[in-house]
Structure formats: structure tokens, C-alpha cells
Coordinates of C-alpha atoms in Angstrom, one line a residue:
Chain H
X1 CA 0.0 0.0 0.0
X2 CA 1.0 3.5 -0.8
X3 CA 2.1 5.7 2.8
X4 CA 3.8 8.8 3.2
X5 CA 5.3 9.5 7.0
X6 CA 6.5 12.7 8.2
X7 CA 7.6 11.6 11.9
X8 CA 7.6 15.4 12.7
X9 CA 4.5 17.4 13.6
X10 CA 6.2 20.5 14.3
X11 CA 9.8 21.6 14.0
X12 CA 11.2 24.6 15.7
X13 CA 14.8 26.2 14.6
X14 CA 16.4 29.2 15.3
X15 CA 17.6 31.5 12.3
X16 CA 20.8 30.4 10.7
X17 CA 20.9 27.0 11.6
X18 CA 20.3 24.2 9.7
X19 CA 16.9 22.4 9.0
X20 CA 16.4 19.3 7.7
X21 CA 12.1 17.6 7.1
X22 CA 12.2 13.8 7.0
X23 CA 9.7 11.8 4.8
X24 CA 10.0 8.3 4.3
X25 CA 7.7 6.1 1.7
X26 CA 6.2 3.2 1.2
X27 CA 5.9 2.3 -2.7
X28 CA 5.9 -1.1 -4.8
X29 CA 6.4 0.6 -7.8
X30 CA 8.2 3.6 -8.9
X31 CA 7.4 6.4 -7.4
X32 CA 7.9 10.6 -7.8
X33 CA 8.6 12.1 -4.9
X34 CA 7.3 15.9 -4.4
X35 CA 7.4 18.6 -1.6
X36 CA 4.6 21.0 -1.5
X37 CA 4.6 24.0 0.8
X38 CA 1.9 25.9 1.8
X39 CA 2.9 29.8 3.6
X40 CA 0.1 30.9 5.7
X41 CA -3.1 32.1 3.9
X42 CA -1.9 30.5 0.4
X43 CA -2.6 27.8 -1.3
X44 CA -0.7 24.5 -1.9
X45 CA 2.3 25.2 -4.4
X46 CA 4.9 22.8 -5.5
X47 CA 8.5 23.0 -3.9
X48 CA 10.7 20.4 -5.8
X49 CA 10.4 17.0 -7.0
X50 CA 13.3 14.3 -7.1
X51 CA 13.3 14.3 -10.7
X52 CA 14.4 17.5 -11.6
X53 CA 17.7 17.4 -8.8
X54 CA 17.0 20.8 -8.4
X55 CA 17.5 23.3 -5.3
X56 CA 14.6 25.7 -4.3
X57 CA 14.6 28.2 -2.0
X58 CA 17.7 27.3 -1.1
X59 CA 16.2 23.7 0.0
X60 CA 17.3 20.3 -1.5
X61 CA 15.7 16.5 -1.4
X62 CA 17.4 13.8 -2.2
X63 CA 15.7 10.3 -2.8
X64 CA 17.2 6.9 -0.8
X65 CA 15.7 4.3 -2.8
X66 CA 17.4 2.5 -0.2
X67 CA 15.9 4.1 3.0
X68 CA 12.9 4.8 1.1
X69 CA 13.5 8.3 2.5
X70 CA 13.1 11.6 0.9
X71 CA 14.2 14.0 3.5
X72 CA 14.0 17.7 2.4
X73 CA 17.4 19.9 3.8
X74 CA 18.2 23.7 3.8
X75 CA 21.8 24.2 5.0
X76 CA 20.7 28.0 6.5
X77 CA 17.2 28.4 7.9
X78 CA 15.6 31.8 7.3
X79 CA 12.6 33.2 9.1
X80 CA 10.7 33.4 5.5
X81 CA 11.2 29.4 5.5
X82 CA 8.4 29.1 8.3
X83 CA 5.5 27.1 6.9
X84 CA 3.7 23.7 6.3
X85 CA 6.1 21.7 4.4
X86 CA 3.9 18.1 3.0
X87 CA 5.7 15.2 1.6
X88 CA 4.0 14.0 -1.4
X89 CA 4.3 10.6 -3.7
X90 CA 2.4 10.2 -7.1
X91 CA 1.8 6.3 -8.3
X92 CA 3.0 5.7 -11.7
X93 CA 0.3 2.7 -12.1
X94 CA -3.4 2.0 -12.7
X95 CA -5.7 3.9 -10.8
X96 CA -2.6 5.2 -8.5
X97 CA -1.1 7.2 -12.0
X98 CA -1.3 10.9 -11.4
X99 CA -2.7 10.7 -7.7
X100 CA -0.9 12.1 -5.4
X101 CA -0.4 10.7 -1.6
X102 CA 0.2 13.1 1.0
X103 CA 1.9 12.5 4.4
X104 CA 0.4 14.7 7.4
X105 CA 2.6 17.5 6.9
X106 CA 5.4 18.8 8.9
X107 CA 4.8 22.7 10.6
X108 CA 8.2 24.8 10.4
X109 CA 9.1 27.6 12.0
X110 CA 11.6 29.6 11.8
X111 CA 12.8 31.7 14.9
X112 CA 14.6 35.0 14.7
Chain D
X1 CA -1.9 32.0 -16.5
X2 CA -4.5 31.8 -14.4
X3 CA -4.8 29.4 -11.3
X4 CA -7.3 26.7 -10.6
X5 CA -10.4 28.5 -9.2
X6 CA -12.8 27.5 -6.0
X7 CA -16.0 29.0 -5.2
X8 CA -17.0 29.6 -2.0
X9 CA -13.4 30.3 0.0
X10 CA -15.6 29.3 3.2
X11 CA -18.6 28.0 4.1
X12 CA -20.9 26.6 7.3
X13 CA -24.0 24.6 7.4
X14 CA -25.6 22.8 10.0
X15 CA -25.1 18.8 10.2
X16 CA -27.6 17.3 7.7
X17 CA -27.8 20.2 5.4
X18 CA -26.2 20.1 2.0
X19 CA -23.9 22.1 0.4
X20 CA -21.9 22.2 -3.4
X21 CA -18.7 23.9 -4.2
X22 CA -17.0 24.8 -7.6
X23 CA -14.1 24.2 -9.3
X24 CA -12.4 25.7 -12.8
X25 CA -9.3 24.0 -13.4
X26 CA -6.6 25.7 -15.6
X27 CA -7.7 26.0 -19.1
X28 CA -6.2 22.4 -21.1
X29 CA -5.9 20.4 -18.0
X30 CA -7.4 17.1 -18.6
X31 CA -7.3 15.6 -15.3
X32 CA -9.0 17.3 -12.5
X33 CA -8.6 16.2 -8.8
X34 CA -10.6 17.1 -5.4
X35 CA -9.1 16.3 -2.3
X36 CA -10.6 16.5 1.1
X37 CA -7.9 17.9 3.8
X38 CA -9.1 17.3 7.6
X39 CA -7.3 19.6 10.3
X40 CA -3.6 18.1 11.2
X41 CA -3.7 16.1 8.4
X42 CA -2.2 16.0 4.4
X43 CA -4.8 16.1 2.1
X44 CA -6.6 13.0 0.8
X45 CA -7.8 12.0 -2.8
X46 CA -11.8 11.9 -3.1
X47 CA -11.9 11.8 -7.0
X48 CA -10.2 12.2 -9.9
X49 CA -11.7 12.8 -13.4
X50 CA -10.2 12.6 -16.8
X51 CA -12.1 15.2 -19.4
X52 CA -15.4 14.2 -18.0
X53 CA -14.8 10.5 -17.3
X54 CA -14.0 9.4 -13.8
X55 CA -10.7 7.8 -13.1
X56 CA -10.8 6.9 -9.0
X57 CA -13.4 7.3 -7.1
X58 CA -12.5 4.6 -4.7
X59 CA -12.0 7.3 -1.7
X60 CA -15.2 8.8 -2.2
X61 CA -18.2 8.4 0.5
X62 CA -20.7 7.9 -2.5
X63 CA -23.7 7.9 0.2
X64 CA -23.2 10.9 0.4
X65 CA -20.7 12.6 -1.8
X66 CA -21.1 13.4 -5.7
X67 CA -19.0 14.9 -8.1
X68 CA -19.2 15.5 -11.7
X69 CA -17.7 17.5 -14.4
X70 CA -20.0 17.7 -17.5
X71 CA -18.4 19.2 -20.0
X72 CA -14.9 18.1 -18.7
X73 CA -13.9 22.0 -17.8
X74 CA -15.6 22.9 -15.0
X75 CA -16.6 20.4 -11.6
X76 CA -19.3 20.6 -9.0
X77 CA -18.6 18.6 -5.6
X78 CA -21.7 18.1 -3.4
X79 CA -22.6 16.6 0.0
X80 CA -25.4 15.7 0.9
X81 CA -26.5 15.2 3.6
X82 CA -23.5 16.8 5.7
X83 CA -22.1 15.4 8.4
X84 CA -19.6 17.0 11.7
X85 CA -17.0 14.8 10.3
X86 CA -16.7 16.6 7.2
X87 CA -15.6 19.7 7.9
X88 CA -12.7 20.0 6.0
X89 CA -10.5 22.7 3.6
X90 CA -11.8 20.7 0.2
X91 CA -9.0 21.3 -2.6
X92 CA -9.3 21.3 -6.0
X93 CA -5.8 20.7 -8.4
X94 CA -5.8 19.9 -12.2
X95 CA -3.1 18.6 -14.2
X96 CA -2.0 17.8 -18.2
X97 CA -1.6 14.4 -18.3
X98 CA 0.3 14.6 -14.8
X99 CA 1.9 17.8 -15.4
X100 CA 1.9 20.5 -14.3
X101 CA -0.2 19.7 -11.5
X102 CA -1.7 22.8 -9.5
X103 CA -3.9 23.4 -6.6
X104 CA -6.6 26.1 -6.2
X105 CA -7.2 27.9 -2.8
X106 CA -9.9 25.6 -1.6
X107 CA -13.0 25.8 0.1
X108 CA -12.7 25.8 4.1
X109 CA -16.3 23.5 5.0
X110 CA -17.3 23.8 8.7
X111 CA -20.5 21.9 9.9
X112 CA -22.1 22.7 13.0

């Protein structure tokens, strides 16, 4: 069965410092791997998925097949960072193509 | 280019009442989505449609919850009747062929 986990309900760091979001998966197939944020009173918008290798926002995720992990990292937090960070997998099969699985969502914020 | 639209932003009902709400996805976007996301939690696939054709309805309540999308632009998803348990922020996201794939503001459902 498809699961997302983000052990982390709420993460608190001071400016500066380093931050790093864990999600781990659970996937037969061959997953994508997303992170969506969403900043207080917006909407849901796409941070980075594993596929492009790309760094946002200063933020990067890398993808353990191995750990079945896709923890998202900024080296420097900044207080702008402070938001809901979710974890996401889409299927790549049958009635799981294009749906996306969401884990609860990690809350981060970002002290001066 | 403009977002995918939701209509109303918020709305409350008593328990047993019902209630619709709207969604235009991004003009070209096949595949439309709506997603039911309880407080503390990531959000949750109800349906997803494909032009006007449902792909997954598997997550759907169907005694009480309908959704279609007629002419494969626009979507209508009703409950009826409501219960407490479905208060809910009720997200709409549409996608080209799995691109792309973008969320509207959503509709904030409380039911008293």
C-alpha cells in the first residue's frame, strides 16, 4: 500500500541554523517524490520533486531508494522558511497514476 | 496564467444540510482532482476525473458525496446530507496528463 510518513508534527529552529524535514515512503512501484509547501493564507504550491535534482529556495531532497526516504534539507534556515512543508508521492500505475499521496505534513518555523 | 479557481473560499452549514462547491481548473488540463484535507492532516484524494470521465473514485463516500464534471472544464462537488466529520479545507488541483499539476485555494467547510 501507498504511505507517506513525516515523523515530525512541528519543527522549531532558530535562524541560521540548519533544518532538515524527514519523509519516508512506502511504494511497490516507482514512485515521484514531491514537496509541496503551503505559507500561511496561500494555497498549496509545488516545492521540488526528485526528478528535476534541483535546489529551491535554497532547499534540496534527495531520494534513498534504499531508506525509502526523501528527506527535504536547507543548510541555513531563514525566518521566510516558516511554513507547512507536506511530503507527497504520485503512483506511476493504474488507478494510482497521477494521484498524489500526501503524508500529514510537517509545521516549520523559523525563529529569529 | 490563471490558477485553478474554488468557489465559495468558506462556508458553514448545520449537520444534515447540504452544500456544493466549484471548481475551474486551468484552461487544457485534462485531469481534474478534489481532495478532502481534515485539520492536522495532508490532504486526501476523493476523485479524480479525466475530461469528463472518472478515473478513481474509490475514496469517495458515494452515500453521500457526488461529483461530476460535465463538459470536462468545469466540476461541482456536493454533499449531501453533511455530516460533523466533514468539515474539512476541500481542494481542487488539475493537471495535463500529470503535469503541471496545480492546486486552487480551496474551500474551508465547517459543519455545526
Amino acid at each position: 500500500a501507498q504511505r507517506v510518513t513525516q515523523p515530525e508534527k512541528l519543527l522549531s529552529v532558530f535562524k541560521g541554523a540548519p533544518v532538515e524535514l524527514k519523509c519516508n515512503y512506502s511504494y511497490s512501484g516507482s514512485p515521484e517524490l514531491f514537496w509541496y509547501v503551503q505559507y500561511s493564507r496561500q494555497r498549496l504550491q509545488l516545492l521540488l520533486r526528485h526528478i528535476s535534482r534541483e535546489s529551491i529556495k535554497g532547499f534540496t531532497a534527495d531520494l534513498n531508494k534504499g531508506e525509502t526516504s526523501f528527506h527535504l534539507k536547507k543548510p541555513f534556515a531563514q525566518e521566510e522558511d516558516s511554513a507547512m512543508y507536506y511530503c507527497a508521492l504520485k503512483g506511476d500505475r493504474g488507478s494510482t497514476l497521477g494521484r498524489l499521496y500526501f503524508g500529514r505534513g510537517t509545521q516549520l518555523t523559523v525563529w529569529p | 496564467e490563471a490558477g485553478v479557481a474554488q468557489s465559495p473560499r468558506y462556508k458553514i452549514i448545520e449537520k444534515r444540510q447540504s452544500v456544493a462547491f466549484w471548481c475551474n481548473p486551468i484552461s487544457g488540463h485534462a485531469t481534474l482532482y478534489w481532495y478532502q484535507q481534515i485539520l492536522g492532516q495532508g490532504p486526501k484524494l476523493l476523485i479524480q476525473f479525466q475530461n469528463n470521465g472518472v478515473v478513481d473514485d474509490s475514496q469517495l463516500p458515494k452515500d453521500r458525496f457526488s461529483a461530476e464534471r460535465l463538459k470536462g472544464v468545469d466540476s461541482t462537488l456536493k454533499i449531501q446530507p453533511a455530516k460533523l466529520e466533514d468539515s474539512a479545507v476541500y481542494l481542487c488541483a488539475s493537471s495535463y496528463g500529470g503535469l503541471g499539476y496545480t492546486f486552487g485555494s480551496g474551500t474551508r467547510l465547517t459543519v455545526v
